[in-house]
Amino acid sequence: MPSSDQEDHDEDSPLFRDSDGSGGGDHAHSRRRSSSGPSPVGEVPVAQSFIKAASNVCFSLFVLAVLVVTVVAVTYQPPDPWLQSSAAITTSLSRVLPNSTFLVPDDSLLPTGEDFNSSAPASAAPRDPDQAVLAAAGSVNTTAGNCNPDAPLNCSDPRVLAAVKAFNAKAFFRKSIVFLSYETPVPGTKPGECDAAWRFRNRREKSWRRYRDYRRFAISSGDGCTLNIDRVGKFRSGTNAARPPRRKGSKNPRVTAPDAEINDTIPIVGSEAEFRKGKYLYYMRGGDHCKSMNQFIWSFLCGLGEAKFLNRTFVMDLNMCLSGAHTDNGKDEDGKDFRYYFDFEHLKEMVSVVEEGDFLKDWRRWDKKKGPGRITVQKVPTYKVTPMQLKRDKSNIIWRLFDGQEPENYWYRVCEGRAAKVIQRPWYAIWKSKRLMNIVAEIAGRMDWDYDGVHVIRGWKAQNKQMYPNLDADTSPDALVDKLPKLLKTMRNLYIATNEPFYNYFDKLRSHFHVHLLDDYKELWSSTSEWYNETTTLSGGKPVPFDAYMRVIVDTEVFYRAKTRVETFNNLTRDCKDGINTCNL
């Protein structure tokens, strides 16, 4: 209260009144009369109090929001977008692969380890390879000193390799390629031609897997001691630089691979002492056999995750059963080799595994029925025995049995419940087969890595009008002709990844784009191909068909490497990916 008002108030109080009540009466009366008249002072506190109350409420809400955001920012730890952990990958994929539900039929492609960001190896490419290569080429040309422009072309001359490196560094259609190493060029089929080979990786592929290319270069002498590249062949046109095929060893070799970087031989236990010293986790075949490939991967990674948690070697069966969802005749096909579809070399480098057949053979050979040399075994009859309960088990072999009825006999049940919090599926250990990825690299290379892609999903989804009412019409030839020229630059290479069985279905697009389909490259898995020879060796001489799941892998991976990609459910149709009313799930 202001001091003047306080004084007036004090004077009006009984303590300051005269006993007769007249002291200062006239003055007090005049004050009371003036205060009783109209004055704006009495209205201000009401408005101010309302404004203060509103501002206090707004400020309180602001403080509360700041506190909530602060708590969320401190407690929430998102996966690193540059290097996702296996836990982050599992959490993300668990949303679309609930533990007890798999789509039927399931013809989709589940991401594997190389689809996620990985760290660079120790020997990575330089930050600016173009400048480094051009500088090296200049130094070679300047140090060549004495050269005879009229002499025949010597492909082993360092200037030839320098010219090839400089050309590759400047070629616009190889900007997505990282060149890792070169081999000394060799003579081509005509004078003035050299075949050069190199190793490379694609920037669009998140793994650091290396591929090989070799091309034919027509080279001529330029000013001074320089060499000019006059003409370059297509992908793998320099056949003289291709590595000669290996000679077959024994009558039944484990694997004979022309690609020197493929080593998917089966690891073996060297001695009885080594076998007895080891600790193993053995999963008996369960209800997952002959289920969809997505369910197989989900269950297989559960077993690998438990083996890692228990610090044991996982006993795996290389024999697989391909679900009818991935076969041409719709029937399950047993007897497939794990190495047809996945990179076994990468798997055994990432986790400890042994092959089931060799393991059982060694077990029977070295197990003693009685005495101290007996191999101890702990049989686990149900998935309800958690990995945490087995953590301190000292037995040589933990043998999980899956004898119940479906879904009680699914491997992935081991990783449900409380175990889901401690078992981390090692997604980084599963890569797609290098043999299939070589086909991917060759298809993309033939388009000089400069193409756009569209993924057109049809098949059973287009026929199911109840779940996908618009898909069939939205992906019809006329609809594609209307939409794609608006989304992509015309008259460019366009790769169409699709499950549409009719080859001529996309003919109307050929007047707008240079259309490429998977069936345009059938020779890459024909009986004269490198893939055919390698898989036939793996199967013991029996030809291996290029089945529907292999087609899905190659088709999808070529699409992933396109410069501009158009998806079915994101760009072409109004339907939801998993059916009607599932877009926001």
PDB file of N, CA and C in Angstrom, residues 316-361:
ATOM      1  N   MET A 316      24.451 -75.084 -36.340  1.00  0.00           N
ATOM      2  CA  MET A 316      23.449 -74.731 -37.339  1.00  0.00           C
ATOM      3  C   MET A 316      23.356 -75.772 -38.448  1.00  0.00           C
ATOM      4  N   ASP A 317      22.143 -75.923 -38.953  1.00  0.00           N
ATOM      5  CA  ASP A 317      21.869 -76.826 -40.061  1.00  0.00           C
ATOM      6  C   ASP A 317      21.873 -76.002 -41.346  1.00  0.00           C
ATOM      7  N   LEU A 318      22.793 -76.297 -42.259  1.00  0.00           N
ATOM      8  CA  LEU A 318      22.853 -75.577 -43.525  1.00  0.00           C
ATOM      9  C   LEU A 318      21.705 -75.939 -44.456  1.00  0.00           C
ATOM     10  N   ASN A 319      21.031 -77.049 -44.161  1.00  0.00           N
ATOM     11  CA  ASN A 319      19.897 -77.445 -44.992  1.00  0.00           C
ATOM     12  C   ASN A 319      18.688 -76.585 -44.651  1.00  0.00           C
ATOM     13  N   MET A 320      18.067 -76.018 -45.672  1.00  0.00           N
ATOM     14  CA  MET A 320      16.899 -75.164 -45.492  1.00  0.00           C
ATOM     15  C   MET A 320      15.733 -75.706 -46.302  1.00  0.00           C
ATOM     16  N   CYS A 321      14.539 -75.301 -45.882  1.00  0.00           N
ATOM     17  CA  CYS A 321      13.328 -75.624 -46.631  1.00  0.00           C
ATOM     18  C   CYS A 321      12.725 -74.321 -47.111  1.00  0.00           C
ATOM     19  N   LEU A 322      12.565 -74.186 -48.420  1.00  0.00           N
ATOM     20  CA  LEU A 322      12.018 -72.963 -48.997  1.00  0.00           C
ATOM     21  C   LEU A 322      10.499 -73.045 -49.002  1.00  0.00           C
ATOM     22  N   SER A 323       9.863 -72.086 -48.371  1.00  0.00           N
ATOM     23  CA  SER A 323       8.404 -72.068 -48.276  1.00  0.00           C
ATOM     24  C   SER A 323       7.768 -71.940 -49.655  1.00  0.00           C
ATOM     25  N   GLY A 324       6.566 -72.476 -49.773  1.00  0.00           N
ATOM     26  CA  GLY A 324       5.841 -72.383 -51.036  1.00  0.00           C
ATOM     27  C   GLY A 324       5.557 -70.952 -51.443  1.00  0.00           C
ATOM     28  N   ALA A 325       5.640 -69.997 -50.490  1.00  0.00           N
ATOM     29  CA  ALA A 325       5.437 -68.583 -50.831  1.00  0.00           C
ATOM     30  C   ALA A 325       6.542 -68.074 -51.737  1.00  0.00           C
ATOM     31  N   HIS A 326       7.682 -68.789 -51.793  1.00  0.00           N
ATOM     32  CA  HIS A 326       8.824 -68.340 -52.579  1.00  0.00           C
ATOM     33  C   HIS A 326       9.154 -69.289 -53.728  1.00  0.00           C
ATOM     34  N   THR A 327       8.284 -70.248 -54.028  1.00  0.00           N
ATOM     35  CA  THR A 327       8.550 -71.189 -55.110  1.00  0.00           C
ATOM     36  C   THR A 327       7.564 -70.953 -56.247  1.00  0.00           C
ATOM     37  N   ASP A 328       7.957 -71.400 -57.439  1.00  0.00           N
ATOM     38  CA  ASP A 328       7.117 -71.193 -58.619  1.00  0.00           C
ATOM     39  C   ASP A 328       5.850 -72.038 -58.588  1.00  0.00           C
ATOM     40  N   ASN A 329       5.948 -73.244 -58.004  1.00  0.00           N
ATOM     41  CA  ASN A 329       4.781 -74.134 -57.997  1.00  0.00           C
ATOM     42  C   ASN A 329       3.962 -74.011 -56.719  1.00  0.00           C
ATOM     43  N   GLY A 330       4.362 -73.149 -55.799  1.00  0.00           N
ATOM     44  CA  GLY A 330       3.602 -72.958 -54.569  1.00  0.00           C
ATOM     45  C   GLY A 330       3.786 -74.046 -53.538  1.00  0.00           C
ATOM     46  N   LYS A 331       4.704 -74.989 -53.763  1.00  0.00           N
ATOM     47  CA  LYS A 331       4.947 -76.082 -52.829  1.00  0.00           C
ATOM     48  C   LYS A 331       6.275 -75.868 -52.104  1.00  0.00           C
ATOM     49  N   ASP A 332       6.345 -76.336 -50.855  1.00  0.00           N
ATOM     50  CA  ASP A 332       7.586 -76.247 -50.094  1.00  0.00           C
ATOM     51  C   ASP A 332       8.666 -77.110 -50.743  1.00  0.00           C
ATOM     52  N   GLU A 333       9.889 -76.590 -50.752  1.00  0.00           N
ATOM     53  CA  GLU A 333      11.011 -77.316 -51.340  1.00  0.00           C
ATOM     54  C   GLU A 333      12.122 -77.445 -50.305  1.00  0.00           C
ATOM     55  N   ASP A 334      12.343 -78.668 -49.846  1.00  0.00           N
ATOM     56  CA  ASP A 334      13.396 -78.935 -48.860  1.00  0.00           C
ATOM     57  C   ASP A 334      14.721 -79.172 -49.566  1.00  0.00           C
ATOM     58  N   GLY A 335      15.817 -79.192 -48.808  1.00  0.00           N
ATOM     59  CA  GLY A 335      17.122 -79.493 -49.381  1.00  0.00           C
ATOM     60  C   GLY A 335      17.862 -78.298 -49.939  1.00  0.00           C
ATOM     61  N   LYS A 336      17.419 -77.088 -49.623  1.00  0.00           N
ATOM     62  CA  LYS A 336      18.132 -75.887 -50.066  1.00  0.00           C
ATOM     63  C   LYS A 336      19.324 -75.633 -49.140  1.00  0.00           C
ATOM     64  N   ASP A 337      20.362 -75.041 -49.709  1.00  0.00           N
ATOM     65  CA  ASP A 337      21.563 -74.732 -48.933  1.00  0.00           C
ATOM     66  C   ASP A 337      21.499 -73.284 -48.447  1.00  0.00           C
ATOM     67  N   PHE A 338      21.812 -73.091 -47.176  1.00  0.00           N
ATOM     68  CA  PHE A 338      21.835 -71.748 -46.589  1.00  0.00           C
ATOM     69  C   PHE A 338      22.689 -70.797 -47.417  1.00  0.00           C
ATOM     70  N   ARG A 339      23.763 -71.325 -48.027  1.00  0.00           N
ATOM     71  CA  ARG A 339      24.708 -70.490 -48.761  1.00  0.00           C
ATOM     72  C   ARG A 339      24.178 -70.017 -50.110  1.00  0.00           C
ATOM     73  N   TYR A 340      23.050 -70.579 -50.554  1.00  0.00           N
ATOM     74  CA  TYR A 340      22.426 -70.061 -51.769  1.00  0.00           C
ATOM     75  C   TYR A 340      21.898 -68.643 -51.560  1.00  0.00           C
ATOM     76  N   TYR A 341      21.475 -68.358 -50.343  1.00  0.00           N
ATOM     77  CA  TYR A 341      20.757 -67.118 -50.068  1.00  0.00           C
ATOM     78  C   TYR A 341      21.522 -66.135 -49.185  1.00  0.00           C
ATOM     79  N   PHE A 342      22.424 -66.655 -48.344  1.00  0.00           N
ATOM     80  CA  PHE A 342      23.085 -65.806 -47.367  1.00  0.00           C
ATOM     81  C   PHE A 342      24.595 -66.003 -47.408  1.00  0.00           C
ATOM     82  N   ASP A 343      25.302 -65.023 -46.874  1.00  0.00           N
ATOM     83  CA  ASP A 343      26.766 -65.002 -46.894  1.00  0.00           C
ATOM     84  C   ASP A 343      27.288 -65.769 -45.679  1.00  0.00           C
ATOM     85  N   PHE A 344      27.632 -67.041 -45.894  1.00  0.00           N
ATOM     86  CA  PHE A 344      28.102 -67.891 -44.794  1.00  0.00           C
ATOM     87  C   PHE A 344      29.477 -67.459 -44.308  1.00  0.00           C
ATOM     88  N   GLU A 345      30.308 -66.957 -45.213  1.00  0.00           N
ATOM     89  CA  GLU A 345      31.631 -66.482 -44.808  1.00  0.00           C
ATOM     90  C   GLU A 345      31.504 -65.330 -43.815  1.00  0.00           C
ATOM     91  N   HIS A 346      30.641 -64.386 -44.102  1.00  0.00           N
ATOM     92  CA  HIS A 346      30.448 -63.261 -43.186  1.00  0.00           C
ATOM     93  C   HIS A 346      29.861 -63.740 -41.864  1.00  0.00           C
ATOM     94  N   LEU A 347      28.938 -64.700 -41.912  1.00  0.00           N
ATOM     95  CA  LEU A 347      28.309 -65.204 -40.703  1.00  0.00           C
ATOM     96  C   LEU A 347      29.338 -65.818 -39.759  1.00  0.00           C
ATOM     97  N   LYS A 348      30.213 -66.685 -40.294  1.00  0.00           N
ATOM     98  CA  LYS A 348      31.177 -67.354 -39.412  1.00  0.00           C
ATOM     99  C   LYS A 348      32.272 -66.412 -38.930  1.00  0.00           C
ATOM    100  N   GLU A 349      32.441 -65.261 -39.591  1.00  0.00           N
ATOM    101  CA  GLU A 349      33.370 -64.254 -39.094  1.00  0.00           C
ATOM    102  C   GLU A 349      32.768 -63.444 -37.948  1.00  0.00           C
ATOM    103  N   MET A 350      31.433 -63.322 -37.944  1.00  0.00           N
ATOM    104  CA  MET A 350      30.759 -62.497 -36.949  1.00  0.00           C
ATOM    105  C   MET A 350      30.369 -63.274 -35.691  1.00  0.00           C
ATOM    106  N   VAL A 351      29.985 -64.534 -35.849  1.00  0.00           N
ATOM    107  CA  VAL A 351      29.555 -65.342 -34.704  1.00  0.00           C
ATOM    108  C   VAL A 351      30.208 -66.712 -34.803  1.00  0.00           C
ATOM    109  N   SER A 352      30.221 -67.421 -33.679  1.00  0.00           N
ATOM    110  CA  SER A 352      30.827 -68.758 -33.628  1.00  0.00           C
ATOM    111  C   SER A 352      29.768 -69.791 -33.995  1.00  0.00           C
ATOM    112  N   VAL A 353      29.996 -70.508 -35.106  1.00  0.00           N
ATOM    113  CA  VAL A 353      29.051 -71.522 -35.570  1.00  0.00           C
ATOM    114  C   VAL A 353      29.810 -72.764 -36.023  1.00  0.00           C
ATOM    115  N   VAL A 354      29.140 -73.911 -35.936  1.00  0.00           N
ATOM    116  CA  VAL A 354      29.622 -75.158 -36.530  1.00  0.00           C
ATOM    117  C   VAL A 354      28.453 -75.774 -37.288  1.00  0.00           C
ATOM    118  N   GLU A 355      28.781 -76.600 -38.280  1.00  0.00           N
ATOM    119  CA  GLU A 355      27.737 -77.235 -39.091  1.00  0.00           C
ATOM    120  C   GLU A 355      27.213 -78.474 -38.379  1.00  0.00           C
ATOM    121  N   GLU A 356      25.896 -78.673 -38.449  1.00  0.00           N
ATOM    122  CA  GLU A 356      25.244 -79.724 -37.669  1.00  0.00           C
ATOM    123  C   GLU A 356      25.756 -81.119 -38.019  1.00  0.00           C
ATOM    124  N   GLY A 357      25.910 -81.424 -39.314  1.00  0.00           N
ATOM    125  CA  GLY A 357      26.335 -82.771 -39.699  1.00  0.00           C
ATOM    126  C   GLY A 357      27.695 -83.126 -39.142  1.00  0.00           C
ATOM    127  N   ASP A 358      28.681 -82.245 -39.302  1.00  0.00           N
ATOM    128  CA  ASP A 358      30.017 -82.508 -38.753  1.00  0.00           C
ATOM    129  C   ASP A 358      29.988 -82.556 -37.229  1.00  0.00           C
ATOM    130  N   PHE A 359      29.174 -81.720 -36.610  1.00  0.00           N
ATOM    131  CA  PHE A 359      29.085 -81.691 -35.151  1.00  0.00           C
ATOM    132  C   PHE A 359      28.567 -83.021 -34.610  1.00  0.00           C
ATOM    133  N   LEU A 360      27.491 -83.539 -35.195  1.00  0.00           N
ATOM    134  CA  LEU A 360      26.930 -84.804 -34.718  1.00  0.00           C
ATOM    135  C   LEU A 360      27.900 -85.959 -34.945  1.00  0.00           C
ATOM    136  N   LYS A 361      28.643 -85.898 -36.046  1.00  0.00           N
ATOM    137  CA  LYS A 361      29.634 -86.940 -36.317  1.00  0.00           C
ATOM    138  C   LYS A 361      30.727 -86.943 -35.249  1.00  0.00           C
TER     139      LYS A 361
END
